[in-house]
mmCIF file of C-alpha atoms in Angstrom:
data_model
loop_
_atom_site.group_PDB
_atom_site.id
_atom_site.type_symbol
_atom_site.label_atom_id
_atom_site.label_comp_id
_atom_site.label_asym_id
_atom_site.label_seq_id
_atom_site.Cartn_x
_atom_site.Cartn_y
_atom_site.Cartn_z
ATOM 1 C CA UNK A 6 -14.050 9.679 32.152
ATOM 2 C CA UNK A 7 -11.730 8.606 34.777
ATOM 3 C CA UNK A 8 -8.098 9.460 34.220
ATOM 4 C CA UNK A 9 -6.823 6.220 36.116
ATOM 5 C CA UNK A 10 -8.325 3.566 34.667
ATOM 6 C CA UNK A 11 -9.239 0.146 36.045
ATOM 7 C CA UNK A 12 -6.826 -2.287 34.643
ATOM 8 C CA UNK A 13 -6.979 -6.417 34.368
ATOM 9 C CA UNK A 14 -4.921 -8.941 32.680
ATOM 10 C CA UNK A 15 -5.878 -12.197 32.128
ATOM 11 C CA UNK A 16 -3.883 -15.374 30.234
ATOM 12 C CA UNK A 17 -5.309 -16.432 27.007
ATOM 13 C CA UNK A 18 -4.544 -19.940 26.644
ATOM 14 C CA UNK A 19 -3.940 -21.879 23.225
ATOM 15 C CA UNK A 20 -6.414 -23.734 21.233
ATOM 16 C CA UNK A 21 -8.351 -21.054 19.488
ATOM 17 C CA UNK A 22 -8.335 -20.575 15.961
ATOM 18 C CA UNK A 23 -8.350 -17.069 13.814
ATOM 19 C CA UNK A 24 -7.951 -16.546 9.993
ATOM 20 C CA UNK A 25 -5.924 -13.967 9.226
ATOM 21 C CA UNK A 26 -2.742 -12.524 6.891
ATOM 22 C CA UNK A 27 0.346 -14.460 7.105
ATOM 23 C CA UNK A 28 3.298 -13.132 6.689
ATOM 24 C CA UNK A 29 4.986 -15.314 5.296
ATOM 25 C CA UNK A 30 2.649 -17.052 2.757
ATOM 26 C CA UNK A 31 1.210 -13.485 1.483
ATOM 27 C CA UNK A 32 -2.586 -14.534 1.948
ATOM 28 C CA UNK A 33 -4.821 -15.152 4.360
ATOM 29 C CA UNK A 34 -4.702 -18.649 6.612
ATOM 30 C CA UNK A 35 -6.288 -19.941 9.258
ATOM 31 C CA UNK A 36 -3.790 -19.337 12.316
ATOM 32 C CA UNK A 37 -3.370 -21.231 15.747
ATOM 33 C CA UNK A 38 -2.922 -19.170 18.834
ATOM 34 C CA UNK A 39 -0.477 -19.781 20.711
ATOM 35 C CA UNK A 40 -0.636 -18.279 23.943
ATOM 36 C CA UNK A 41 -1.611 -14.339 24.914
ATOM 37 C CA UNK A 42 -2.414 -11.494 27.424
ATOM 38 C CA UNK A 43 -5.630 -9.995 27.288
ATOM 39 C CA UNK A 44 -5.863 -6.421 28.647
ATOM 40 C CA UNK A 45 -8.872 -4.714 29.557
ATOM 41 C CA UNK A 46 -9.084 -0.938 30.668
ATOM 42 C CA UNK A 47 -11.927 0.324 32.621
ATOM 43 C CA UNK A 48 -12.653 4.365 32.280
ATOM 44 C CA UNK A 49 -15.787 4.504 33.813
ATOM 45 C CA UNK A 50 -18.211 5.308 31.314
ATOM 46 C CA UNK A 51 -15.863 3.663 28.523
ATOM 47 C CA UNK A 52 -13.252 1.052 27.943
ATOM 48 C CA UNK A 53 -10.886 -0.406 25.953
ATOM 49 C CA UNK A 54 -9.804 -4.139 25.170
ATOM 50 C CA UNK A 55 -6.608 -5.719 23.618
ATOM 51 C CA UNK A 56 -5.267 -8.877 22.874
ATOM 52 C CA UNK A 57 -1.782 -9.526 22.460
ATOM 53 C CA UNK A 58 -1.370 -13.222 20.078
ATOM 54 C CA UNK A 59 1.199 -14.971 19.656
ATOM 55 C CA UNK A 60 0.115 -16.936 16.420
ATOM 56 C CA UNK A 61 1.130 -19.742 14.177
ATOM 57 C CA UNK A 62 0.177 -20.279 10.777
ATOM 58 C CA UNK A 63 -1.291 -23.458 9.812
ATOM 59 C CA UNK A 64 -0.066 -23.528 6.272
ATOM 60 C CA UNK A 65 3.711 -22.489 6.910
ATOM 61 C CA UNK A 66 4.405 -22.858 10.921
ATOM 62 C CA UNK A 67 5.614 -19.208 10.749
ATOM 63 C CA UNK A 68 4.939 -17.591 14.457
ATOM 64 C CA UNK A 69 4.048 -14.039 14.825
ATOM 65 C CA UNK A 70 2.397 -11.460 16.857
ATOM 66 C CA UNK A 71 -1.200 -9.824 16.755
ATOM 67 C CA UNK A 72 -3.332 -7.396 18.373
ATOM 68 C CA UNK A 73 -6.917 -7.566 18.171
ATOM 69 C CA UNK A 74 -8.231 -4.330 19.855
ATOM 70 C CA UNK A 75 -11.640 -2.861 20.482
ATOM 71 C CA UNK A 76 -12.676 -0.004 22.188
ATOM 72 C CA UNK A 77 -16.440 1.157 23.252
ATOM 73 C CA UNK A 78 -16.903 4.090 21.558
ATOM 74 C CA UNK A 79 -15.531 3.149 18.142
ATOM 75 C CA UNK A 80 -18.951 1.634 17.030
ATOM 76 C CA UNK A 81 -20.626 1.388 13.647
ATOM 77 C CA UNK A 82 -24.274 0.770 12.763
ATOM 78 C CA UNK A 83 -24.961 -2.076 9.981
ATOM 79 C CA UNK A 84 -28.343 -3.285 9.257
ATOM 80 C CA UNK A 85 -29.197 -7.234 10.069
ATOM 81 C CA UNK A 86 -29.532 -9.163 6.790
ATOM 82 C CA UNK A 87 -32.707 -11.333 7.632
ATOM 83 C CA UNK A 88 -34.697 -9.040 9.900
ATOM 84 C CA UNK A 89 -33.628 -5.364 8.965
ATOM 85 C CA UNK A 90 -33.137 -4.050 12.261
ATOM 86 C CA UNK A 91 -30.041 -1.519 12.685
ATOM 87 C CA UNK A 92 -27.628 -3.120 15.083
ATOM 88 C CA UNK A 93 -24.402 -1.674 17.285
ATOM 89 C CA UNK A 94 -21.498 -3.431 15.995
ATOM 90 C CA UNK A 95 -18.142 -2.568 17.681
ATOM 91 C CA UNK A 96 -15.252 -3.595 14.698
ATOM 92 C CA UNK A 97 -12.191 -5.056 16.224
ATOM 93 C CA UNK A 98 -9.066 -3.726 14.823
ATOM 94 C CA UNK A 99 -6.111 -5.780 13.745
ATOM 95 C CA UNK A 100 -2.385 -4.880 13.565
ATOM 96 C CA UNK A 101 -0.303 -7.822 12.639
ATOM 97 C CA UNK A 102 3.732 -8.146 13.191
ATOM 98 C CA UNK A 103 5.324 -8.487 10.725
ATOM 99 C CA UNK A 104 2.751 -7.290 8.684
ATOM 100 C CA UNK A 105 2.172 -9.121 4.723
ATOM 101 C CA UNK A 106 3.970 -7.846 2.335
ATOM 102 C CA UNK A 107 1.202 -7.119 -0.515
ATOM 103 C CA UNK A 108 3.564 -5.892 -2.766
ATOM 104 C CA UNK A 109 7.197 -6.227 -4.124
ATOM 105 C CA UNK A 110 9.724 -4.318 -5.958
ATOM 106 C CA UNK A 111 9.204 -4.518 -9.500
ATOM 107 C CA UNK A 112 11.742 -6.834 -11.038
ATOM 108 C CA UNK A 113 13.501 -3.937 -13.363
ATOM 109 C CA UNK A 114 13.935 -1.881 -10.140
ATOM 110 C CA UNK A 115 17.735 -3.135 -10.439
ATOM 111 C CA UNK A 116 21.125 -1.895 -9.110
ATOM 112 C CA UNK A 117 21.590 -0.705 -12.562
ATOM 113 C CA UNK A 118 18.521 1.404 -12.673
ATOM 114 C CA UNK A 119 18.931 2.396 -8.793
ATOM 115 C CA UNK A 120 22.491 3.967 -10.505
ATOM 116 C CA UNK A 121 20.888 5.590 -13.448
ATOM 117 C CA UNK A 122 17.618 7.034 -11.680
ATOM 118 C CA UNK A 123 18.628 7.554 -7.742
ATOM 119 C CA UNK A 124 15.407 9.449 -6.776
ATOM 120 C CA UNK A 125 13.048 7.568 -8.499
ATOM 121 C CA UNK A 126 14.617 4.595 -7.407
ATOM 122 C CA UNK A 127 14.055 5.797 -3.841
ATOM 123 C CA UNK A 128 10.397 6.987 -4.230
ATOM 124 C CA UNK A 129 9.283 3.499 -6.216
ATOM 125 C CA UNK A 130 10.864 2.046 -2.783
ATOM 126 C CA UNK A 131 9.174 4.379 -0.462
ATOM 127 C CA UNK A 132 5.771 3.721 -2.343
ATOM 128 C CA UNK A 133 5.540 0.292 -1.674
ATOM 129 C CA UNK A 134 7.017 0.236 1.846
ATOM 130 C CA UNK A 135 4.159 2.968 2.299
ATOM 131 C CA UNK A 136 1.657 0.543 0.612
ATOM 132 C CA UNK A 137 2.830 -2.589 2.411
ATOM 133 C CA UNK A 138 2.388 -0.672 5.488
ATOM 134 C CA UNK A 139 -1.470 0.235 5.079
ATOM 135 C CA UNK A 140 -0.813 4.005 4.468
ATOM 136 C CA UNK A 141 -2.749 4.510 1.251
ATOM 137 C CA UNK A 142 -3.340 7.735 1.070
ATOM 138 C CA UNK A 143 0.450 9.267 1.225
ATOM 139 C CA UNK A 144 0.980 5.913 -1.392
ATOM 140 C CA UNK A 145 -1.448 7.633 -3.810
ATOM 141 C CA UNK A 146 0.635 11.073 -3.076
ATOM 142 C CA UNK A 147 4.136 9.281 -3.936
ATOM 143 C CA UNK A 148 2.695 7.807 -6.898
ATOM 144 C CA UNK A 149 1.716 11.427 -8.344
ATOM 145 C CA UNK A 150 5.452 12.144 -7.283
ATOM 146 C CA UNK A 151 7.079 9.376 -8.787
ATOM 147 C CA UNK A 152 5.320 10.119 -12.074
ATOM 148 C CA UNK A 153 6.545 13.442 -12.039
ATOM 149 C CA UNK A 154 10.139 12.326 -11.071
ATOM 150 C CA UNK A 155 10.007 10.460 -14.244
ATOM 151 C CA UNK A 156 8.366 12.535 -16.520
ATOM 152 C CA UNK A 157 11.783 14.836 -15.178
ATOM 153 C CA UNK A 158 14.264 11.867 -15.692
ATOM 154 C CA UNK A 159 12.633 12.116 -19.724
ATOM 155 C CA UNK A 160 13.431 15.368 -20.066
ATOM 156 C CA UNK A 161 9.864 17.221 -19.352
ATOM 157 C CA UNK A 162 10.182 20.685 -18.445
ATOM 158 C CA UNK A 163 9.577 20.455 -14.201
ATOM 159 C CA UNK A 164 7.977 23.653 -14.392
ATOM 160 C CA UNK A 165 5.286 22.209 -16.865
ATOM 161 C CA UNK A 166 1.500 21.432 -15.581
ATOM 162 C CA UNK A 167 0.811 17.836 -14.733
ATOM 163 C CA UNK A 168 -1.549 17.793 -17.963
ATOM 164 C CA UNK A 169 1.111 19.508 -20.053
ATOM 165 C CA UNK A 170 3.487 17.368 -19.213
ATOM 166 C CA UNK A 171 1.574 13.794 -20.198
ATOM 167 C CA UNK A 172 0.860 15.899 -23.482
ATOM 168 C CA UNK A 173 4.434 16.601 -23.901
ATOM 169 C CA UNK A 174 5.082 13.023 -23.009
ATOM 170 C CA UNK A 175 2.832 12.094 -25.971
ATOM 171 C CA UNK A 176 4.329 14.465 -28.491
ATOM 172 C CA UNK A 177 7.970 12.909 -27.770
ATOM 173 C CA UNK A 178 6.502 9.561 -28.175
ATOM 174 C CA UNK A 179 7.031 8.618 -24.919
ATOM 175 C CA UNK A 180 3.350 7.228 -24.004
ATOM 176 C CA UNK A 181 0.566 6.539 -26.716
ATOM 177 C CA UNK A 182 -2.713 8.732 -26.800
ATOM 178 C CA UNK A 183 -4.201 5.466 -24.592
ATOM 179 C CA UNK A 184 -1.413 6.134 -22.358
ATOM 180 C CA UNK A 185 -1.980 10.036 -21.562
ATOM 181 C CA UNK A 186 -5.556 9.418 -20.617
ATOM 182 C CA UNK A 187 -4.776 6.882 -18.417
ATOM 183 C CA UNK A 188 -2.046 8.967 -16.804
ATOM 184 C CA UNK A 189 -4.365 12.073 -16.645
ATOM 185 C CA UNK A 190 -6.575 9.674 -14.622
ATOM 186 C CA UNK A 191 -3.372 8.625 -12.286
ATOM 187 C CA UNK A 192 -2.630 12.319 -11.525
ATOM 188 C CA UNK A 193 -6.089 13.050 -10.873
ATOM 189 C CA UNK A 194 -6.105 10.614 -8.322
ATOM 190 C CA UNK A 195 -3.659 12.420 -6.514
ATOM 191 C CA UNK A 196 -4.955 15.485 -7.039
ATOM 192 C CA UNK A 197 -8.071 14.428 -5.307
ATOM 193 C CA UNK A 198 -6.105 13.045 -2.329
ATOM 194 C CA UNK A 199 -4.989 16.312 -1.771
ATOM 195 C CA UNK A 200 -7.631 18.588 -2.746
ATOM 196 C CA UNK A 201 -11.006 16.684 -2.410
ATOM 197 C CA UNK A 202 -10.177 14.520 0.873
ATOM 198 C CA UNK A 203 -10.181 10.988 -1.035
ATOM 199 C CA UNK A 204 -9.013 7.696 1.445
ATOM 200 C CA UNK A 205 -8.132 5.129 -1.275
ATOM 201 C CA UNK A 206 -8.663 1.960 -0.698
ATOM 202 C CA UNK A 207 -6.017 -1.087 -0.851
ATOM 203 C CA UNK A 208 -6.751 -2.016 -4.157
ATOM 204 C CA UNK A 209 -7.255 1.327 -5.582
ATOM 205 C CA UNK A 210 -3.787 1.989 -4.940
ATOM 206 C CA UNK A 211 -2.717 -0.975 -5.770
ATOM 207 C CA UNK A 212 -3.932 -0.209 -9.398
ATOM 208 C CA UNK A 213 -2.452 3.247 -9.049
ATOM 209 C CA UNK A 214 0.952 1.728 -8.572
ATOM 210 C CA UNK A 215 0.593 -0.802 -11.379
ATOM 211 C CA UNK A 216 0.231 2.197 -13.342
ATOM 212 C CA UNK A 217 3.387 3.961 -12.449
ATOM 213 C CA UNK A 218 5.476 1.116 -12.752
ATOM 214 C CA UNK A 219 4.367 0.137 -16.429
ATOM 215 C CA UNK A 220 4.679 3.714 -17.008
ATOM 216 C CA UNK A 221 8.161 3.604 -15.831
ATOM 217 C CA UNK A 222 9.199 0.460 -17.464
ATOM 218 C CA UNK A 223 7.882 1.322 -20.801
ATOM 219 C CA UNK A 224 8.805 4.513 -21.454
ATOM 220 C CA UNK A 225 12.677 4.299 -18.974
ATOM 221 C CA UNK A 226 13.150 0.623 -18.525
ATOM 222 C CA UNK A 227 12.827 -1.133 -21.722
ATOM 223 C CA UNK A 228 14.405 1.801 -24.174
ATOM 224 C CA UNK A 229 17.326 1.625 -21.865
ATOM 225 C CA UNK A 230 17.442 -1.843 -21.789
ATOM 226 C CA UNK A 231 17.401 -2.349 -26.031
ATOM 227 C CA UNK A 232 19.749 1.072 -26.061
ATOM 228 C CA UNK A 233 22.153 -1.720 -24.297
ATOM 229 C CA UNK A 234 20.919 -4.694 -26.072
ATOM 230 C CA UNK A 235 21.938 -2.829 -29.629
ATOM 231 C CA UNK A 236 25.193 -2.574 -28.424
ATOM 232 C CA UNK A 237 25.892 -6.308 -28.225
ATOM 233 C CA UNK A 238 24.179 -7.576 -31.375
ATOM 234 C CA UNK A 239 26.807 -8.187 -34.103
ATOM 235 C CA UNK A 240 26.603 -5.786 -36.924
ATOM 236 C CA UNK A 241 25.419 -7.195 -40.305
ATOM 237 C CA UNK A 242 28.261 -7.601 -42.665
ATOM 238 C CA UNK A 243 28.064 -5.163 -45.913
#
């Protein structure tokens, strides 16, 4: 392969249509482009192509930038519906600024609790940024953190196992026996990550976060919250 490659430019001109995330409606639209530079480079034996987009979305009018890349030897072999014959496809890869936001904070994450439960207020944040920004796999590792963070925040022994701490979890009436199997199946998950090489997908950590936060807001949010609430309901008279 050459180490200088050949390099060309070319203007790509407006009119064309693509269907991808918006930012700023959270789904997929069809999008106008805009205008763009198209960059090919030449190494011989291989090359690589980019598009730089400017795009519009046809739903909102939001503008904003994509790169549709492709390059020769990143090919994958799929097998033609009608005849059966295994064809080269070559999968164009899409990076999108700013990217969607899939998910939000979850509406308890509060000043107040930010105040009450500092580091797991920073790892819920760090989870979904991570999420948000397509990095799955260190999202499924945070969410096995953050469920230890507030298993600690209960008052679980740190230096517990994961499975003896759901089980102590359980005994303090924390979670219900439905509960600790389900959370035995989120720190598995992360124990795989780390131990058996499992790439999540999007919506499998998606689910994995839904998990943590109802943990979270079951057995931290809501006691707090009536622990407060008690205090400002009048007293029956004797």
């Amino acid at each position: 392969m050459n180490d200088d490659p050949e390099i060309s430019r070319s203007i790509i001109a407006g009119g064309e249509f693509r269907k991808v995330d918006c930012p700023e409606c959270c789904r997929r639209q069809n999008c106008a482009v805009e205008t763009g530079v198209k960059e090919v480079r030449d190494y011989g034996p291989v090359s690589a192509s980019a598009k730089h987009i400017i795009l519009r979305c046809l739903g909102c009018d939001t503008i904003f930038y994509g790169e549709f890349s492709t390059f020769s030897e990143d090919y994958d072999y799929v097998t033609h519906p009608v005849t059966g014959a295994t064809e080269v496809v070559i999968p164009e890869r899409i990076t999108l600024f700013p990217s969607m936001q899939r998910r939000s904070s979850p509406k308890w994450q509060t000043t107040k609790f930010g105040v009450a439960h500092e580091y797991l207020d920073f790892l819920i944040s760090e989870i979904i940024t991570l999420y948000n920004s397509g990095h799955y796999t260190f999202s499924a590792l945070g969410v096995r953190t953050g469920f230890e963070i507030a298993a600690d925040d209960l008052g679980i022994n740190r230096d517990l196992s994961f499975q003896d701490k759901i089980e102590q979890l359980r005994a303090k009436g924390h979670i219900s026996p439905r509960e600790k199997d389900v959370l035995k199946e989120l720190v598995d998950a992360g124990s795989a990550v780390i131990h058996r090489g499992w790439q999540p997908s999007a919506n499998d950590v998606d689910l994995l976060i839904d998990t943590l936060e109802q943990f979270i807001q079951r057995a931290i949010v809501l006691p707090e919250g009536l622990d407060t609430l008690s205090k400002k309901v009048p007293k029956k008279a004797p």
